[in-house]
Every structure is written in structure tokens, then in C-alpha cells.
Amino acid sequence: MPLFVIQKHDARNLHYDFRLEVDGVLKSWAVPKGPSMDPAEKRLAVYTEDHAMAHADFEGIIAEGEYGAGSVIVWDRGTYDNVREEKENKSMAASMDSGKIEIQLEGKKLRGGFVLFRTGKGGAKNWLLKKVKDPLARPGSSILEEAPQSVISGRTIEEMRGGESR
Ligand code: MN
């Protein structure tokens, strides 16, 4: 099963990097407001540059002056399943080209169906991330507030920034 990872990244602007393993790299979107388990919430996801698979484990401090300078925690991690593969024999690459991705996430925090679709507004980089209505959906909830810690170290982004350990 391919990997997904979400890194909370306190750079110039706080955002969540949503990454999916596709053909040996991490396809990436920056989600300023982060993901939600509430199907009513559509979150802007700005398509950004691919990252190497090795980056999936990274948390720590990126030094001033370097790309992405700031603190990073691994907010969620797990595997995903490409729903369109089963339904329409569409690979992830083909799904991305078509502007619609349907996946099932098996993370520690995010679970069940999610869709990512290109908005067609504000350039090709703008997508929306949304929870599918399914039995795992949690309307009205805020998983970001309920579970702010790293799934690797248990640290919050504030603790990471302050250099505190648990
Ligand atoms: Mn980032």
C-alpha cells in the first residue's frame, strides 16, 4: 500500500503539507487550514513541488535561510488506497491529470474516504481537499484541535519550535 503523510509546518505561514506516494515520489499539496473530518469543510490545497520519499519521516527544525525554514512535525501518517483504480482502472497519475483524486486513508487520525479536486479557479495549482460522507466522517469536529501532536514523537509544533522534548 502506498504511503500518505501530513506534516504540520510552521514556516512563514503555518500550513499542513499533505503528501501522497505516487510512482516513487511524494506528490504534495500545502493546505493552509489543514484537513478536516467534517464533510462540510472544503479546504484549499495548493499543489507544490514533489518531495523525495525520505522526507516522509522528517520532523525537526529547518534552519533559517533554507527552503521551508521553520519547524515540522509529522501530524499524521499511514497508507492510502486509490479508489478510482478499482472503479475505473485509473492510476493515481491519471487521476491527477484529470483533476480528481479519490482515496481511502488509513492513518492514525485521518480515516476513510477523501477527495481532492482541482478547482479550475486561481490557476491549475488550486485544489480542494474534502472528507467524503461515510461512517467515519465526523461532522462538526476539529481533528486539528483534538489531536495536535506528532504521531512520531508526541510533540506539538510549539514544543518542536521551542526545542522541548517529552
Ligand atoms: Mn511546507
PDB file of N, CA, C and O in Angstrom, residues 13-66:
ATOM      1  N   ASN A  13       4.191  30.977   6.897  1.00  0.00           N
ATOM      2  CA  ASN A  13       2.781  30.798   7.262  1.00  0.00           C
ATOM      3  C   ASN A  13       2.591  29.359   7.700  1.00  0.00           C
ATOM      4  O   ASN A  13       3.096  28.443   7.050  1.00  0.00           O
ATOM      5  N   LEU A  14       1.831  29.170   8.778  1.00  0.00           N
ATOM      6  CA  LEU A  14       1.537  27.816   9.242  1.00  0.00           C
ATOM      7  C   LEU A  14       0.669  27.106   8.203  1.00  0.00           C
ATOM      8  O   LEU A  14      -0.294  27.672   7.697  1.00  0.00           O
ATOM      9  N   HIS A  15       1.023  25.867   7.870  1.00  0.00           N
ATOM     10  CA  HIS A  15       0.226  25.076   6.929  1.00  0.00           C
ATOM     11  C   HIS A  15       0.473  23.603   7.191  1.00  0.00           C
ATOM     12  O   HIS A  15       1.343  23.242   7.989  1.00  0.00           O
ATOM     13  N   TYR A  16      -0.302  22.787   6.529  1.00  0.00           N
ATOM     14  CA  TYR A  16      -0.137  21.334   6.625  1.00  0.00           C
ATOM     15  C   TYR A  16       0.233  20.834   5.234  1.00  0.00           C
ATOM     16  O   TYR A  16      -0.483  21.100   4.270  1.00  0.00           O
ATOM     17  N   ASP A  17       1.351  20.107   5.125  1.00  0.00           N
ATOM     18  CA  ASP A  17       1.766  19.548   3.846  1.00  0.00           C
ATOM     19  C   ASP A  17       1.168  18.151   3.714  1.00  0.00           C
ATOM     20  O   ASP A  17       1.511  17.242   4.477  1.00  0.00           O
ATOM     21  N   PHE A  18       0.272  18.023   2.758  1.00  0.00           N
ATOM     22  CA  PHE A  18      -0.422  16.753   2.507  1.00  0.00           C
ATOM     23  C   PHE A  18       0.332  16.050   1.386  1.00  0.00           C
ATOM     24  O   PHE A  18       0.450  16.587   0.289  1.00  0.00           O
ATOM     25  N   ARG A  19       0.877  14.863   1.662  1.00  0.00           N
ATOM     26  CA  ARG A  19       1.734  14.197   0.673  1.00  0.00           C
ATOM     27  C   ARG A  19       1.262  12.771   0.421  1.00  0.00           C
ATOM     28  O   ARG A  19       0.954  12.032   1.359  1.00  0.00           O
ATOM     29  N   LEU A  20       1.240  12.403  -0.850  1.00  0.00           N
ATOM     30  CA  LEU A  20       0.828  11.060  -1.270  1.00  0.00           C
ATOM     31  C   LEU A  20       1.949  10.429  -2.085  1.00  0.00           C
ATOM     32  O   LEU A  20       2.463  11.055  -3.025  1.00  0.00           O
ATOM     33  N   GLU A  21       2.306   9.199  -1.734  1.00  0.00           N
ATOM     34  CA  GLU A  21       3.296   8.477  -2.524  1.00  0.00           C
ATOM     35  C   GLU A  21       2.670   8.097  -3.868  1.00  0.00           C
ATOM     36  O   GLU A  21       1.667   7.377  -3.922  1.00  0.00           O
ATOM     37  N   VAL A  22       3.254   8.603  -4.953  1.00  0.00           N
ATOM     38  CA  VAL A  22       2.808   8.260  -6.308  1.00  0.00           C
ATOM     39  C   VAL A  22       4.052   8.005  -7.147  1.00  0.00           C
ATOM     40  O   VAL A  22       4.907   8.892  -7.274  1.00  0.00           O
ATOM     41  N   ASP A  23       4.179   6.818  -7.688  1.00  0.00           N
ATOM     42  CA  ASP A  23       5.297   6.472  -8.569  1.00  0.00           C
ATOM     43  C   ASP A  23       6.655   6.846  -7.973  1.00  0.00           C
ATOM     44  O   ASP A  23       7.517   7.421  -8.652  1.00  0.00           O
ATOM     45  N   GLY A  24       6.834   6.536  -6.703  1.00  0.00           N
ATOM     46  CA  GLY A  24       8.156   6.681  -6.088  1.00  0.00           C
ATOM     47  C   GLY A  24       8.521   8.051  -5.554  1.00  0.00           C
ATOM     48  O   GLY A  24       9.637   8.246  -5.073  1.00  0.00           O
ATOM     49  N   VAL A  25       7.585   9.015  -5.650  1.00  0.00           N
ATOM     50  CA  VAL A  25       7.840  10.324  -5.031  1.00  0.00           C
ATOM     51  C   VAL A  25       6.630  10.728  -4.194  1.00  0.00           C
ATOM     52  O   VAL A  25       5.571  10.105  -4.281  1.00  0.00           O
ATOM     53  N   LEU A  26       6.801  11.784  -3.398  1.00  0.00           N
ATOM     54  CA  LEU A  26       5.688  12.312  -2.612  1.00  0.00           C
ATOM     55  C   LEU A  26       5.080  13.507  -3.341  1.00  0.00           C
ATOM     56  O   LEU A  26       5.672  14.585  -3.397  1.00  0.00           O
ATOM     57  N   LYS A  27       3.908  13.277  -3.944  1.00  0.00           N
ATOM     58  CA  LYS A  27       3.146  14.376  -4.535  1.00  0.00           C
ATOM     59  C   LYS A  27       2.623  15.209  -3.372  1.00  0.00           C
ATOM     60  O   LYS A  27       2.164  14.652  -2.357  1.00  0.00           O
ATOM     61  N   SER A  28       2.664  16.540  -3.494  1.00  0.00           N
ATOM     62  CA  SER A  28       2.464  17.389  -2.314  1.00  0.00           C
ATOM     63  C   SER A  28       1.517  18.558  -2.551  1.00  0.00           C
ATOM     64  O   SER A  28       1.542  19.183  -3.622  1.00  0.00           O
ATOM     65  N   TRP A  29       0.731  18.821  -1.532  1.00  0.00           N
ATOM     66  CA  TRP A  29      -0.163  19.978  -1.504  1.00  0.00           C
ATOM     67  C   TRP A  29       0.025  20.689  -0.164  1.00  0.00           C
ATOM     68  O   TRP A  29       0.097  20.027   0.876  1.00  0.00           O
ATOM     69  N   ALA A  30       0.059  22.012  -0.191  1.00  0.00           N
ATOM     70  CA  ALA A  30       0.092  22.784   1.054  1.00  0.00           C
ATOM     71  C   ALA A  30      -1.348  23.190   1.383  1.00  0.00           C
ATOM     72  O   ALA A  30      -2.027  23.810   0.561  1.00  0.00           O
ATOM     73  N   VAL A  31      -1.799  22.793   2.570  1.00  0.00           N
ATOM     74  CA  VAL A  31      -3.186  23.043   2.988  1.00  0.00           C
ATOM     75  C   VAL A  31      -3.154  24.050   4.143  1.00  0.00           C
ATOM     76  O   VAL A  31      -2.873  23.677   5.283  1.00  0.00           O
ATOM     77  N   PRO A  32      -3.423  25.343   3.851  1.00  0.00           N
ATOM     78  CA  PRO A  32      -3.264  26.368   4.899  1.00  0.00           C
ATOM     79  C   PRO A  32      -4.117  26.097   6.138  1.00  0.00           C
ATOM     80  O   PRO A  32      -3.660  26.299   7.257  1.00  0.00           O
ATOM     81  N   LYS A  33      -5.355  25.655   5.955  1.00  0.00           N
ATOM     82  CA  LYS A  33      -6.240  25.436   7.118  1.00  0.00           C
ATOM     83  C   LYS A  33      -6.192  24.004   7.634  1.00  0.00           C
ATOM     84  O   LYS A  33      -6.861  23.682   8.616  1.00  0.00           O
ATOM     85  N   GLY A  34      -5.460  23.126   6.952  1.00  0.00           N
ATOM     86  CA  GLY A  34      -5.344  21.738   7.397  1.00  0.00           C
ATOM     87  C   GLY A  34      -6.550  20.913   7.022  1.00  0.00           C
ATOM     88  O   GLY A  34      -7.580  21.448   6.594  1.00  0.00           O
ATOM     89  N   PRO A  35      -6.448  19.590   7.198  1.00  0.00           N
ATOM     90  CA  PRO A  35      -7.549  18.693   6.838  1.00  0.00           C
ATOM     91  C   PRO A  35      -8.657  18.696   7.892  1.00  0.00           C
ATOM     92  O   PRO A  35      -8.457  19.176   9.002  1.00  0.00           O
ATOM     93  N   SER A  36      -9.813  18.164   7.517  1.00  0.00           N
ATOM     94  CA  SER A  36     -10.941  18.062   8.445  1.00  0.00           C
ATOM     95  C   SER A  36     -11.636  16.721   8.243  1.00  0.00           C
ATOM     96  O   SER A  36     -11.631  16.173   7.144  1.00  0.00           O
ATOM     97  N   MET A  37     -12.236  16.222   9.314  1.00  0.00           N
ATOM     98  CA  MET A  37     -13.058  15.007   9.220  1.00  0.00           C
ATOM     99  C   MET A  37     -14.531  15.357   8.990  1.00  0.00           C
ATOM    100  O   MET A  37     -15.393  14.495   8.977  1.00  0.00           O
ATOM    101  N   ASP A  38     -14.803  16.659   8.827  1.00  0.00           N
ATOM    102  CA  ASP A  38     -16.175  17.135   8.588  1.00  0.00           C
ATOM    103  C   ASP A  38     -16.405  17.300   7.078  1.00  0.00           C
ATOM    104  O   ASP A  38     -15.750  18.127   6.448  1.00  0.00           O
ATOM    105  N   PRO A  39     -17.314  16.509   6.497  1.00  0.00           N
ATOM    106  CA  PRO A  39     -17.538  16.579   5.045  1.00  0.00           C
ATOM    107  C   PRO A  39     -18.025  17.940   4.555  1.00  0.00           C
ATOM    108  O   PRO A  39     -17.961  18.219   3.363  1.00  0.00           O
ATOM    109  N   ALA A  40     -18.500  18.789   5.455  1.00  0.00           N
ATOM    110  CA  ALA A  40     -18.962  20.119   5.052  1.00  0.00           C
ATOM    111  C   ALA A  40     -17.797  21.076   4.821  1.00  0.00           C
ATOM    112  O   ALA A  40     -17.975  22.151   4.261  1.00  0.00           O
ATOM    113  N   GLU A  41     -16.604  20.694   5.274  1.00  0.00           N
ATOM    114  CA  GLU A  41     -15.434  21.576   5.188  1.00  0.00           C
ATOM    115  C   GLU A  41     -14.616  21.262   3.932  1.00  0.00           C
ATOM    116  O   GLU A  41     -14.091  20.157   3.785  1.00  0.00           O
ATOM    117  N   LYS A  42     -14.513  22.239   3.034  1.00  0.00           N
ATOM    118  CA  LYS A  42     -13.635  22.105   1.871  1.00  0.00           C
ATOM    119  C   LYS A  42     -12.400  22.946   2.143  1.00  0.00           C
ATOM    120  O   LYS A  42     -12.505  24.136   2.400  1.00  0.00           O
ATOM    121  N   ARG A  43     -11.234  22.328   2.086  1.00  0.00           N
ATOM    122  CA  ARG A  43     -10.002  23.038   2.421  1.00  0.00           C
ATOM    123  C   ARG A  43      -9.127  23.245   1.195  1.00  0.00           C
ATOM    124  O   ARG A  43      -8.817  22.259   0.486  1.00  0.00           O
ATOM    125  N   LEU A  44      -8.738  24.496   0.968  1.00  0.00           N
ATOM    126  CA  LEU A  44      -7.830  24.802  -0.138  1.00  0.00           C
ATOM    127  C   LEU A  44      -6.539  24.002   0.014  1.00  0.00           C
ATOM    128  O   LEU A  44      -5.971  23.927   1.111  1.00  0.00           O
ATOM    129  N   ALA A  45      -6.093  23.393  -1.082  1.00  0.00           N
ATOM    130  CA  ALA A  45      -4.862  22.595  -1.103  1.00  0.00           C
ATOM    131  C   ALA A  45      -4.063  23.037  -2.334  1.00  0.00           C
ATOM    132  O   ALA A  45      -4.484  22.801  -3.459  1.00  0.00           O
ATOM    133  N   VAL A  46      -2.962  23.721  -2.082  1.00  0.00           N
ATOM    134  CA  VAL A  46      -2.172  24.295  -3.177  1.00  0.00           C
ATOM    135  C   VAL A  46      -1.076  23.306  -3.577  1.00  0.00           C
ATOM    136  O   VAL A  46      -0.219  22.956  -2.754  1.00  0.00           O
ATOM    137  N   TYR A  47      -1.151  22.871  -4.814  1.00  0.00           N
ATOM    138  CA  TYR A  47      -0.199  21.874  -5.315  1.00  0.00           C
ATOM    139  C   TYR A  47       1.209  22.455  -5.314  1.00  0.00           C
ATOM    140  O   TYR A  47       1.437  23.555  -5.819  1.00  0.00           O
ATOM    141  N   THR A  48       2.140  21.741  -4.710  1.00  0.00           N
ATOM    142  CA  THR A  48       3.528  22.214  -4.624  1.00  0.00           C
ATOM    143  C   THR A  48       4.481  21.151  -5.171  1.00  0.00           C
ATOM    144  O   THR A  48       4.044  20.124  -5.687  1.00  0.00           O
ATOM    145  N   GLU A  49       5.767  21.398  -5.031  1.00  0.00           N
ATOM    146  CA  GLU A  49       6.767  20.518  -5.638  1.00  0.00           C
ATOM    147  C   GLU A  49       6.815  19.139  -4.971  1.00  0.00           C
ATOM    148  O   GLU A  49       6.540  19.003  -3.783  1.00  0.00           O
ATOM    149  N   ASP A  50       7.185  18.144  -5.783  1.00  0.00           N
ATOM    150  CA  ASP A  50       7.365  16.783  -5.272  1.00  0.00           C
ATOM    151  C   ASP A  50       8.461  16.777  -4.203  1.00  0.00           C
ATOM    152  O   ASP A  50       9.412  17.552  -4.277  1.00  0.00           O
ATOM    153  N   HIS A  51       8.304  15.863  -3.254  1.00  0.00           N
ATOM    154  CA  HIS A  51       9.369  15.627  -2.276  1.00  0.00           C
ATOM    155  C   HIS A  51       9.827  14.176  -2.383  1.00  0.00           C
ATOM    156  O   HIS A  51       9.061  13.311  -2.801  1.00  0.00           O
ATOM    157  N   ALA A  52      11.071  13.932  -1.998  1.00  0.00           N
ATOM    158  CA  ALA A  52      11.618  12.571  -2.005  1.00  0.00           C
ATOM    159  C   ALA A  52      10.948  11.748  -0.910  1.00  0.00           C
ATOM    160  O   ALA A  52      10.538  12.287   0.117  1.00  0.00           O
ATOM    161  N   MET A  53      10.841  10.455  -1.140  1.00  0.00           N
ATOM    162  CA  MET A  53      10.214   9.551  -0.168  1.00  0.00           C
ATOM    163  C   MET A  53      10.834   9.685   1.229  1.00  0.00           C
ATOM    164  O   MET A  53      10.141   9.569   2.233  1.00  0.00           O
ATOM    165  N   ALA A  54      12.140   9.932   1.271  1.00  0.00           N
ATOM    166  CA  ALA A  54      12.849  10.018   2.560  1.00  0.00           C
ATOM    167  C   ALA A  54      12.287  11.145   3.435  1.00  0.00           C
ATOM    168  O   ALA A  54      12.417  11.102   4.661  1.00  0.00           O
ATOM    169  N   HIS A  55      11.648  12.129   2.814  1.00  0.00           N
ATOM    170  CA  HIS A  55      11.119  13.265   3.571  1.00  0.00           C
ATOM    171  C   HIS A  55       9.913  12.876   4.427  1.00  0.00           C
ATOM    172  O   HIS A  55       9.542  13.609   5.365  1.00  0.00           O
ATOM    173  N   ALA A  56       9.297  11.742   4.137  1.00  0.00           N
ATOM    174  CA  ALA A  56       8.083  11.325   4.857  1.00  0.00           C
ATOM    175  C   ALA A  56       8.310  11.154   6.356  1.00  0.00           C
ATOM    176  O   ALA A  56       7.376  11.282   7.140  1.00  0.00           O
ATOM    177  N   ASP A  57       9.531  10.860   6.761  1.00  0.00           N
ATOM    178  CA  ASP A  57       9.857  10.648   8.178  1.00  0.00           C
ATOM    179  C   ASP A  57      10.334  11.911   8.866  1.00  0.00           C
ATOM    180  O   ASP A  57      10.603  11.895  10.055  1.00  0.00           O
ATOM    181  N   PHE A  58      10.489  12.990   8.091  1.00  0.00           N
ATOM    182  CA  PHE A  58      11.179  14.147   8.664  1.00  0.00           C
ATOM    183  C   PHE A  58      10.317  14.936   9.635  1.00  0.00           C
ATOM    184  O   PHE A  58       9.209  15.349   9.321  1.00  0.00           O
ATOM    185  N   GLU A  59      10.863  15.156  10.824  1.00  0.00           N
ATOM    186  CA  GLU A  59      10.369  16.231  11.670  1.00  0.00           C
ATOM    187  C   GLU A  59      11.549  16.845  12.385  1.00  0.00           C
ATOM    188  O   GLU A  59      12.565  16.201  12.610  1.00  0.00           O
ATOM    189  N   GLY A  60      11.436  18.119  12.690  1.00  0.00           N
ATOM    190  CA  GLY A  60      12.548  18.842  13.301  1.00  0.00           C
ATOM    191  C   GLY A  60      12.513  20.287  12.871  1.00  0.00           C
ATOM    192  O   GLY A  60      11.457  20.821  12.552  1.00  0.00           O
ATOM    193  N   ILE A  61      13.681  20.891  12.878  1.00  0.00           N
ATOM    194  CA  ILE A  61      13.806  22.312  12.556  1.00  0.00           C
ATOM    195  C   ILE A  61      14.569  22.467  11.249  1.00  0.00           C
ATOM    196  O   ILE A  61      15.634  21.882  11.095  1.00  0.00           O
ATOM    197  N   ILE A  62      14.000  23.222  10.319  1.00  0.00           N
ATOM    198  CA  ILE A  62      14.718  23.586   9.095  1.00  0.00           C
ATOM    199  C   ILE A  62      15.314  24.973   9.345  1.00  0.00           C
ATOM    200  O   ILE A  62      14.592  25.902   9.705  1.00  0.00           O
ATOM    201  N   ALA A  63      16.628  25.065   9.185  1.00  0.00           N
ATOM    202  CA  ALA A  63      17.363  26.273   9.588  1.00  0.00           C
ATOM    203  C   ALA A  63      16.946  27.502   8.770  1.00  0.00           C
ATOM    204  O   ALA A  63      16.550  27.386   7.608  1.00  0.00           O
ATOM    205  N   GLU A  64      17.067  28.652   9.397  1.00  0.00           N
ATOM    206  CA  GLU A  64      16.861  29.943   8.738  1.00  0.00           C
ATOM    207  C   GLU A  64      17.673  30.008   7.456  1.00  0.00           C
ATOM    208  O   GLU A  64      18.820  29.566   7.438  1.00  0.00           O
ATOM    209  N   GLY A  65      17.088  30.552   6.408  1.00  0.00           N
ATOM    210  CA  GLY A  65      17.807  30.715   5.147  1.00  0.00           C
ATOM    211  C   GLY A  65      17.663  29.514   4.232  1.00  0.00           C
ATOM    212  O   GLY A  65      17.954  29.601   3.046  1.00  0.00           O
ATOM    213  N   GLU A  66      17.205  28.360   4.800  1.00  0.00           N
ATOM    214  CA  GLU A  66      16.987  27.190   3.948  1.00  0.00           C
ATOM    215  C   GLU A  66      15.539  27.149   3.480  1.00  0.00           C
ATOM    216  O   GLU A  66      14.666  27.758   4.089  1.00  0.00           O
TER     217      GLU A  66
END
